[in-house]
Tab-separated table of C-alpha atoms in Angstrom:
chain	number	residue	atom	x	y	z
A	14	UNK	CA	22.638	22.855	-9.272
A	15	UNK	CA	23.599	23.069	-5.658
A	16	UNK	CA	24.270	26.467	-6.055
A	17	UNK	CA	21.296	27.339	-7.773
A	18	UNK	CA	19.206	25.454	-5.417
A	19	UNK	CA	21.038	27.398	-2.081
A	20	UNK	CA	19.925	30.958	-3.811
A	21	UNK	CA	16.447	29.508	-4.570
A	22	UNK	CA	16.392	28.614	-0.556
A	23	UNK	CA	17.801	32.241	-0.122
A	24	UNK	CA	14.814	33.744	-1.853
A	25	UNK	CA	12.056	31.762	-0.679
A	26	UNK	CA	12.780	32.846	3.000
A	27	UNK	CA	12.758	36.079	2.247
A	28	UNK	CA	9.569	36.025	-0.262
A	29	UNK	CA	7.795	33.417	2.504
A	30	UNK	CA	8.375	36.126	5.303
A	31	UNK	CA	7.624	38.938	3.160
A	32	UNK	CA	4.284	36.938	1.889
A	33	UNK	CA	2.754	35.979	5.278
A	34	UNK	CA	3.324	39.666	7.170
A	35	UNK	CA	1.339	41.099	3.788
A	36	UNK	CA	-1.285	38.676	3.835
A	37	UNK	CA	-2.132	39.149	7.942
A	38	UNK	CA	-2.121	42.716	7.426
A	39	UNK	CA	-3.858	42.966	3.944
A	40	UNK	CA	-6.342	40.151	4.497
A	41	UNK	CA	-4.789	38.331	1.294
A	42	UNK	CA	-5.984	34.724	0.844
A	43	UNK	CA	-3.875	34.976	-2.443
A	44	UNK	CA	-0.656	35.944	-0.198
A	45	UNK	CA	-1.575	33.410	2.406
A	46	UNK	CA	-2.253	31.072	0.258
A	47	UNK	CA	1.137	31.859	-1.855
A	48	UNK	CA	3.262	31.528	1.123
A	49	UNK	CA	1.977	28.083	2.242
A	50	UNK	CA	3.080	27.302	-1.258
A	51	UNK	CA	5.978	28.526	-0.221
A	52	UNK	CA	6.633	26.491	2.821
A	53	UNK	CA	7.022	23.709	1.175
A	54	UNK	CA	9.331	25.482	-1.330
A	55	UNK	CA	11.558	26.280	1.187
A	56	UNK	CA	11.116	22.824	2.405
A	57	UNK	CA	11.557	21.650	-0.998
A	58	UNK	CA	14.866	23.306	-1.654
A	59	UNK	CA	16.045	22.001	1.634
A	60	UNK	CA	15.624	18.688	0.760
A	61	UNK	CA	16.625	18.976	-2.506
A	62	UNK	CA	20.157	20.123	-1.061
A	63	UNK	CA	20.609	17.249	1.231
A	64	UNK	CA	19.516	15.010	-1.171
A	65	UNK	CA	21.918	16.381	-3.838
A	66	UNK	CA	24.426	16.264	-1.212
A	67	UNK	CA	23.462	12.511	-0.188
A	68	UNK	CA	23.765	10.880	-3.792
A	69	UNK	CA	27.449	11.659	-4.431
A	70	UNK	CA	28.417	9.047	-1.572
A	71	UNK	CA	29.980	6.034	-3.164
A	72	UNK	CA	28.375	2.838	-3.226
A	73	UNK	CA	29.032	0.244	0.061
A	74	UNK	CA	29.006	-3.455	1.130
A	75	UNK	CA	25.347	-2.493	1.965
A	76	UNK	CA	24.558	0.348	-0.271
A	77	UNK	CA	25.553	-1.488	-3.286
A	78	UNK	CA	24.127	1.053	-5.419
A	79	UNK	CA	24.814	4.046	-3.645
A	80	UNK	CA	22.400	6.947	-2.640
A	81	UNK	CA	21.791	8.142	-6.144
A	82	UNK	CA	18.129	7.423	-5.695
A	83	UNK	CA	17.926	9.236	-2.526
A	84	UNK	CA	17.027	12.263	-5.251
A	85	UNK	CA	13.848	10.854	-6.699
A	86	UNK	CA	12.731	9.744	-3.273
A	87	UNK	CA	13.091	13.826	-2.267
A	88	UNK	CA	11.437	14.295	-5.416
A	89	UNK	CA	8.553	12.185	-4.475
A	90	UNK	CA	8.208	14.004	-1.036
A	91	UNK	CA	8.622	17.706	-2.764
A	92	UNK	CA	5.787	16.386	-4.975
A	93	UNK	CA	3.323	14.618	-1.966
A	94	UNK	CA	3.927	18.140	-0.257
A	95	UNK	CA	2.810	20.241	-3.374
A	96	UNK	CA	-0.716	18.225	-3.565
A	97	UNK	CA	-1.364	18.796	0.121
A	98	UNK	CA	-0.626	22.296	-0.190
A	99	UNK	CA	-3.022	22.620	-3.314
A	100	UNK	CA	-5.793	20.751	-1.023
A	101	UNK	CA	-5.480	23.294	1.741
A	102	UNK	CA	-5.657	26.123	-0.729
A	103	UNK	CA	-8.404	24.324	-2.367
A	104	UNK	CA	-10.613	24.384	0.704
A	105	UNK	CA	-10.128	28.004	1.934
A	106	UNK	CA	-10.728	29.201	-1.753
A	107	UNK	CA	-14.125	27.917	-1.369
A	108	UNK	CA	-14.643	28.903	1.953
A	109	UNK	CA	-13.736	32.605	1.166
A	110	UNK	CA	-15.494	32.082	-1.994
A	111	UNK	CA	-18.686	31.676	0.296
A	112	UNK	CA	-17.786	34.634	2.736
A	113	UNK	CA	-15.050	36.456	1.330
A	114	UNK	CA	-13.515	39.167	3.646
A	115	UNK	CA	-12.634	42.302	2.914
A	116	UNK	CA	-9.023	42.445	1.039
A	117	UNK	CA	-6.850	45.686	0.390
A	118	UNK	CA	-6.033	44.783	-3.185
A	119	UNK	CA	-3.258	47.641	-3.398
A	120	UNK	CA	-0.954	46.319	-1.014
A	121	UNK	CA	-1.688	42.938	-2.065
A	122	UNK	CA	-0.681	43.685	-5.601
A	123	UNK	CA	2.988	45.334	-3.982
A	124	UNK	CA	3.640	42.365	-2.507
A	125	UNK	CA	2.331	40.126	-5.266
A	126	UNK	CA	4.685	42.148	-7.563
A	127	UNK	CA	8.060	41.895	-5.780
A	128	UNK	CA	7.390	37.932	-4.985
A	129	UNK	CA	6.837	37.447	-8.862
A	130	UNK	CA	10.674	39.387	-9.820
A	131	UNK	CA	11.731	37.050	-7.299
A	132	UNK	CA	10.749	34.070	-8.395
A	133	UNK	CA	11.561	34.774	-11.648
A	134	UNK	CA	15.053	35.162	-10.863
A	135	UNK	CA	14.964	31.708	-9.458
A	136	UNK	CA	13.620	29.811	-12.092
A	137	UNK	CA	16.189	31.495	-14.124
A	138	UNK	CA	18.517	30.192	-11.691
A	139	UNK	CA	17.682	26.677	-11.327
A	140	UNK	CA	16.965	26.237	-15.234
A	141	UNK	CA	20.715	27.747	-15.930
A	142	UNK	CA	21.950	24.860	-13.538
A	143	UNK	CA	21.750	22.502	-16.593
A	144	UNK	CA	20.423	19.517	-14.286
A	145	UNK	CA	17.537	17.538	-16.001
A	146	UNK	CA	17.086	15.054	-12.614
A	147	UNK	CA	13.580	14.408	-10.955
A	148	UNK	CA	15.434	16.518	-7.648
A	149	UNK	CA	16.061	19.832	-9.515
A	150	UNK	CA	12.779	19.458	-12.041
A	151	UNK	CA	10.412	19.255	-8.424
A	152	UNK	CA	12.987	22.487	-7.342
A	153	UNK	CA	12.040	24.295	-11.302
A	154	UNK	CA	7.835	22.922	-10.512
A	155	UNK	CA	7.933	24.311	-6.786
A	156	UNK	CA	9.201	27.372	-8.257
A	157	UNK	CA	7.314	27.534	-11.346
A	158	UNK	CA	4.197	26.971	-8.916
A	159	UNK	CA	5.494	29.871	-6.729
A	160	UNK	CA	5.493	32.252	-10.125
A	161	UNK	CA	1.860	31.010	-11.008
A	162	UNK	CA	0.937	32.241	-7.731
A	163	UNK	CA	2.300	35.772	-7.487
A	164	UNK	CA	0.683	36.136	-11.210
A	165	UNK	CA	-2.235	34.966	-9.468
A	166	UNK	CA	-2.357	37.323	-6.586
A	167	UNK	CA	-0.937	40.111	-8.516
A	168	UNK	CA	-3.959	40.001	-11.250
A	169	UNK	CA	-6.150	39.323	-8.319
A	170	UNK	CA	-4.890	42.504	-6.874
A	171	UNK	CA	-5.418	44.423	-9.664
A	172	UNK	CA	-8.924	43.579	-9.945
A	173	UNK	CA	-9.908	44.446	-6.484
A	174	UNK	CA	-8.054	47.735	-6.331
A	175	UNK	CA	-9.497	48.583	-9.716
A	176	UNK	CA	-13.668	47.117	-9.045
A	177	UNK	CA	-13.802	46.809	-5.447
A	178	UNK	CA	-14.169	42.555	-6.476
A	179	UNK	CA	-13.106	40.740	-3.325
A	180	UNK	CA	-14.186	37.212	-4.677
A	181	UNK	CA	-11.026	38.128	-7.154
A	182	UNK	CA	-8.796	36.530	-4.624
A	183	UNK	CA	-10.358	33.292	-3.721
A	184	UNK	CA	-11.096	32.840	-7.451
A	185	UNK	CA	-7.456	33.530	-8.509
A	186	UNK	CA	-6.136	31.132	-5.146
A	187	UNK	CA	-8.446	28.336	-6.576
A	188	UNK	CA	-6.944	28.977	-9.908
A	189	UNK	CA	-3.234	27.904	-8.694
A	190	UNK	CA	-4.133	24.922	-6.943
A	191	UNK	CA	-5.368	23.868	-10.112
A	192	UNK	CA	-2.556	24.439	-11.981
A	193	UNK	CA	-0.287	22.897	-8.722
A	194	UNK	CA	-1.929	20.005	-8.816
A	195	UNK	CA	-1.466	19.507	-12.025
A	196	UNK	CA	2.255	19.621	-12.102
A	197	UNK	CA	2.766	17.619	-8.633
A	198	UNK	CA	1.032	14.637	-9.811
A	199	UNK	CA	2.988	14.630	-12.888
A	200	UNK	CA	5.923	14.628	-10.649
A	201	UNK	CA	4.474	11.959	-8.116
A	202	UNK	CA	3.735	9.554	-11.132
A	203	UNK	CA	7.349	9.788	-12.180
A	204	UNK	CA	9.230	9.758	-9.159
A	205	UNK	CA	7.033	6.501	-7.854
A	206	UNK	CA	7.627	4.785	-11.299
A	207	UNK	CA	11.437	5.062	-10.928
A	208	UNK	CA	11.141	3.850	-7.579
A	209	UNK	CA	8.829	0.875	-8.633
A	210	UNK	CA	11.403	-0.172	-11.501
A	211	UNK	CA	9.057	0.996	-14.310
A	212	UNK	CA	10.732	0.990	-17.670
A	213	UNK	CA	11.904	3.947	-18.544
A	214	UNK	CA	9.637	6.759	-20.733
A	215	UNK	CA	10.513	5.684	-24.544
A	216	UNK	CA	12.199	2.595	-23.694
A	217	UNK	CA	10.325	-0.614	-24.273
A	218	UNK	CA	11.820	-3.963	-22.070
A	219	UNK	CA	10.323	-5.810	-25.554
A	220	UNK	CA	11.963	-3.807	-27.952
A	221	UNK	CA	15.265	-4.061	-25.951
A	222	UNK	CA	14.852	-7.756	-26.368
A	223	UNK	CA	14.423	-7.681	-29.888
A	224	UNK	CA	17.277	-5.382	-30.514
A	225	UNK	CA	19.743	-8.312	-28.690
A	226	UNK	CA	17.859	-10.967	-31.030
A	227	UNK	CA	19.314	-9.229	-34.277
A	228	UNK	CA	23.018	-9.711	-33.023
A	229	UNK	CA	24.874	-12.870	-34.585
A	230	UNK	CA	24.837	-15.797	-32.435
A	231	UNK	CA	22.012	-14.748	-30.011
A	232	UNK	CA	19.443	-17.461	-30.371
A	233	UNK	CA	16.739	-16.213	-27.963
A	234	UNK	CA	16.323	-13.768	-25.325
A	235	UNK	CA	13.695	-13.965	-22.540
A	236	UNK	CA	13.109	-12.387	-18.542
A	237	UNK	CA	14.224	-8.492	-19.942
A	238	UNK	CA	13.798	-6.166	-17.432
A	239	UNK	CA	14.904	-2.253	-18.022
A	240	UNK	CA	14.950	0.198	-15.349
A	241	UNK	CA	16.052	3.509	-14.193
A	242	UNK	CA	19.227	3.230	-11.319
A	243	UNK	CA	19.117	6.429	-10.699
A	244	UNK	CA	18.944	9.658	-12.141
A	245	UNK	CA	20.679	9.659	-16.097
A	246	UNK	CA	21.556	6.129	-15.066
A	247	UNK	CA	19.311	3.627	-16.872
A	248	UNK	CA	20.190	0.002	-16.323
A	249	UNK	CA	19.158	-3.639	-18.300
A	250	UNK	CA	19.413	-7.083	-17.560
A	251	UNK	CA	18.090	-10.224	-19.624
A	252	UNK	CA	18.551	-14.494	-20.256
A	253	UNK	CA	19.985	-14.926	-23.147
A	254	UNK	CA	20.924	-18.276	-25.451
A	255	UNK	CA	23.202	-18.143	-27.553
A	256	UNK	CA	24.804	-20.778	-30.629
A	257	UNK	CA	27.577	-22.282	-29.228
A	258	UNK	CA	29.756	-22.198	-32.242
A	259	UNK	CA	30.199	-18.108	-31.138
A	260	UNK	CA	32.398	-16.510	-28.736
A	261	UNK	CA	30.664	-15.385	-25.654
A	262	UNK	CA	32.984	-12.516	-24.817
A	263	UNK	CA	32.521	-11.168	-27.791
A	264	UNK	CA	28.761	-11.345	-28.016
A	265	UNK	CA	28.887	-10.149	-24.779
A	266	UNK	CA	30.641	-7.011	-26.375
A	267	UNK	CA	27.979	-7.262	-29.598
A	268	UNK	CA	25.316	-6.874	-27.467
A	269	UNK	CA	26.248	-4.393	-25.344
A	270	UNK	CA	26.609	-2.099	-28.104
A	271	UNK	CA	23.423	-2.874	-29.506
A	272	UNK	CA	21.999	-1.818	-25.786
A	273	UNK	CA	24.167	1.935	-25.876
A	274	UNK	CA	23.678	2.477	-29.567
A	275	UNK	CA	19.562	1.821	-30.039
A	276	UNK	CA	18.379	2.572	-26.006
A	277	UNK	CA	20.762	4.473	-24.522
A	278	UNK	CA	21.383	1.724	-21.507
A	279	UNK	CA	25.259	1.756	-20.766
A	280	UNK	CA	24.864	-0.852	-17.382
A	281	UNK	CA	23.345	-4.210	-18.159
A	282	UNK	CA	23.687	-7.680	-16.616
A	283	UNK	CA	23.484	-10.207	-19.284
A	284	UNK	CA	23.262	-14.207	-18.159
A	285	UNK	CA	23.943	-16.202	-21.385
A	286	UNK	CA	23.250	-19.709	-21.974
A	287	UNK	CA	25.186	-21.498	-24.637
A	288	UNK	CA	22.454	-23.618	-27.108
A	289	UNK	CA	22.439	-27.301	-25.885
A	290	UNK	CA	21.125	-28.554	-29.486
A	291	UNK	CA	24.371	-26.804	-30.649
A	292	UNK	CA	26.759	-28.741	-28.351
A	293	UNK	CA	24.969	-31.931	-29.449
A	294	UNK	CA	26.054	-30.639	-32.905
A	295	UNK	CA	29.554	-29.292	-32.669
A	296	UNK	CA	31.133	-32.307	-34.404
A	297	UNK	CA	29.375	-32.769	-36.874
A	298	UNK	CA	31.202	-32.671	-40.778
A	299	UNK	CA	30.635	-30.566	-43.557
A	300	UNK	CA	28.022	-31.730	-45.369
A	301	UNK	CA	26.192	-30.780	-49.274
A	302	UNK	CA	24.130	-28.145	-49.275
A	303	UNK	CA	20.418	-30.196	-49.396
A	304	UNK	CA	21.982	-32.549	-46.643
A	305	UNK	CA	22.715	-30.160	-44.206
A	306	UNK	CA	19.353	-28.141	-44.848
A	307	UNK	CA	17.311	-31.774	-44.351
A	308	UNK	CA	19.547	-32.079	-41.110
A	309	UNK	CA	19.228	-27.932	-39.877
A	310	UNK	CA	15.181	-28.539	-40.542
A	311	UNK	CA	14.817	-32.336	-38.919
A	312	UNK	CA	16.796	-30.498	-35.762
A	313	UNK	CA	14.939	-27.611	-35.536
A	314	UNK	CA	11.687	-29.437	-35.894
A	315	UNK	CA	12.405	-31.264	-32.641
A	316	UNK	CA	12.977	-28.572	-30.627
A	317	UNK	CA	10.468	-26.620	-32.099
A	318	UNK	CA	7.794	-28.696	-32.901
A	319	UNK	CA	4.861	-26.150	-32.945
A	320	UNK	CA	6.633	-24.522	-36.257
A	321	UNK	CA	5.617	-25.735	-39.583
A	322	UNK	CA	7.751	-28.013	-41.027
A	323	UNK	CA	7.863	-25.683	-44.552
A	324	UNK	CA	8.542	-22.923	-42.803
A	325	UNK	CA	11.685	-23.916	-41.191
A	326	UNK	CA	12.939	-25.836	-44.007
A	327	UNK	CA	12.683	-21.926	-45.832
A	328	UNK	CA	14.876	-20.614	-43.364
A	329	UNK	CA	17.332	-23.697	-43.327
A	330	UNK	CA	17.428	-23.298	-47.142
A	331	UNK	CA	17.947	-19.189	-47.374
A	332	UNK	CA	20.587	-19.780	-44.484
A	333	UNK	CA	22.325	-22.377	-46.526
A	334	UNK	CA	22.509	-20.402	-49.410
A	335	UNK	CA	24.611	-17.799	-47.809
A	336	UNK	CA	27.273	-19.630	-46.372
A	337	UNK	CA	27.814	-22.117	-48.570
A	338	UNK	CA	31.511	-22.808	-50.090
A	339	UNK	CA	32.317	-25.275	-52.210
A	340	UNK	CA	28.537	-26.776	-52.440
A	341	UNK	CA	29.654	-28.089	-49.239
A	342	UNK	CA	28.311	-26.164	-45.361
A	343	UNK	CA	28.098	-26.979	-41.500
A	344	UNK	CA	24.792	-27.907	-40.795
A	345	UNK	CA	25.580	-26.256	-37.466
A	346	UNK	CA	25.906	-22.806	-39.012
A	347	UNK	CA	22.623	-23.502	-40.662
A	348	UNK	CA	20.561	-24.289	-37.810
A	349	UNK	CA	21.821	-21.660	-36.104
A	350	UNK	CA	21.054	-18.805	-38.658
A	351	UNK	CA	18.007	-20.435	-39.467
A	352	UNK	CA	16.939	-20.013	-35.900
A	353	UNK	CA	18.074	-16.912	-35.191
A	354	UNK	CA	15.734	-15.700	-38.594
A	355	UNK	CA	13.043	-17.637	-37.372
A	356	UNK	CA	13.391	-16.265	-34.005
A	357	UNK	CA	13.349	-12.577	-35.781
A	358	UNK	CA	9.874	-13.318	-38.218
A	359	UNK	CA	8.369	-14.420	-34.664
A	360	UNK	CA	8.816	-11.228	-33.258
A	361	UNK	CA	8.171	-8.964	-35.918
A	362	UNK	CA	5.059	-10.741	-36.003
């Protein structure tokens, strides 16, 4: 990606100089507007290069997450400069619509055609870099805006050369500014979401919690947070209440597997608390199925007085039938399984 950004920076500087000179010589706002956009682009490529280099620095004692998010910050700055450039182009377009100057359409079209070729090459190079980060995405948005600017300037130049309609120049510039604003605003929003620790697109914290509850031995999940640490790295944290009769290390592995397979989350921090109710039950001996169901129903009813006793009894009975051996069963296991079943039912509702 850095090689592509260096290439884009070099080409951008060349096109910038050519468009400024041609815009002044031929009196074209479309060329000058595209040149103004090129100023933000050249700056964007420079910022993107710097951010890409800084993001490779390892974490330290004071910056424990490293500098991965500096690319997100660079994308936000680049999006903001695009919005500012679009506002200036729109203002100048309206002013020239009211009082259009004389424009050399042929010369304007020629320079725009050269810029079009250069911008196509830059866009292809950035696309072939294979990076999907917001930093390179911002650079591609700048290059795409330049491509649209060149197309607008070329179209306006042809119209002016053939018809003498000078207002084609500011009209093309105004259309360009509106197109740039749409893309820049999406980039600013995406960057701000990352910096504000919003959940990534396609991942919902409630869904993450529901997935964790499906792990056997997990009784309750709350205080779930999901965010993007750096481009390509999604993290999650949660408080988890588990049954005392399950191995916590095994549960942690199982929950990490669910996060990775269901949501693509490979960096998680899970605070585990063993269920106190289970801790008080751990020495209870095996019972007949009916007695175990009654015991579990009473225990769950005390823990969750808001639940209907009939619903609790049904869940306990189903749990007991699934694990009973020789007509006897552990009331602890019945209670744990029934609680898990009730929790999942509540989540589904």
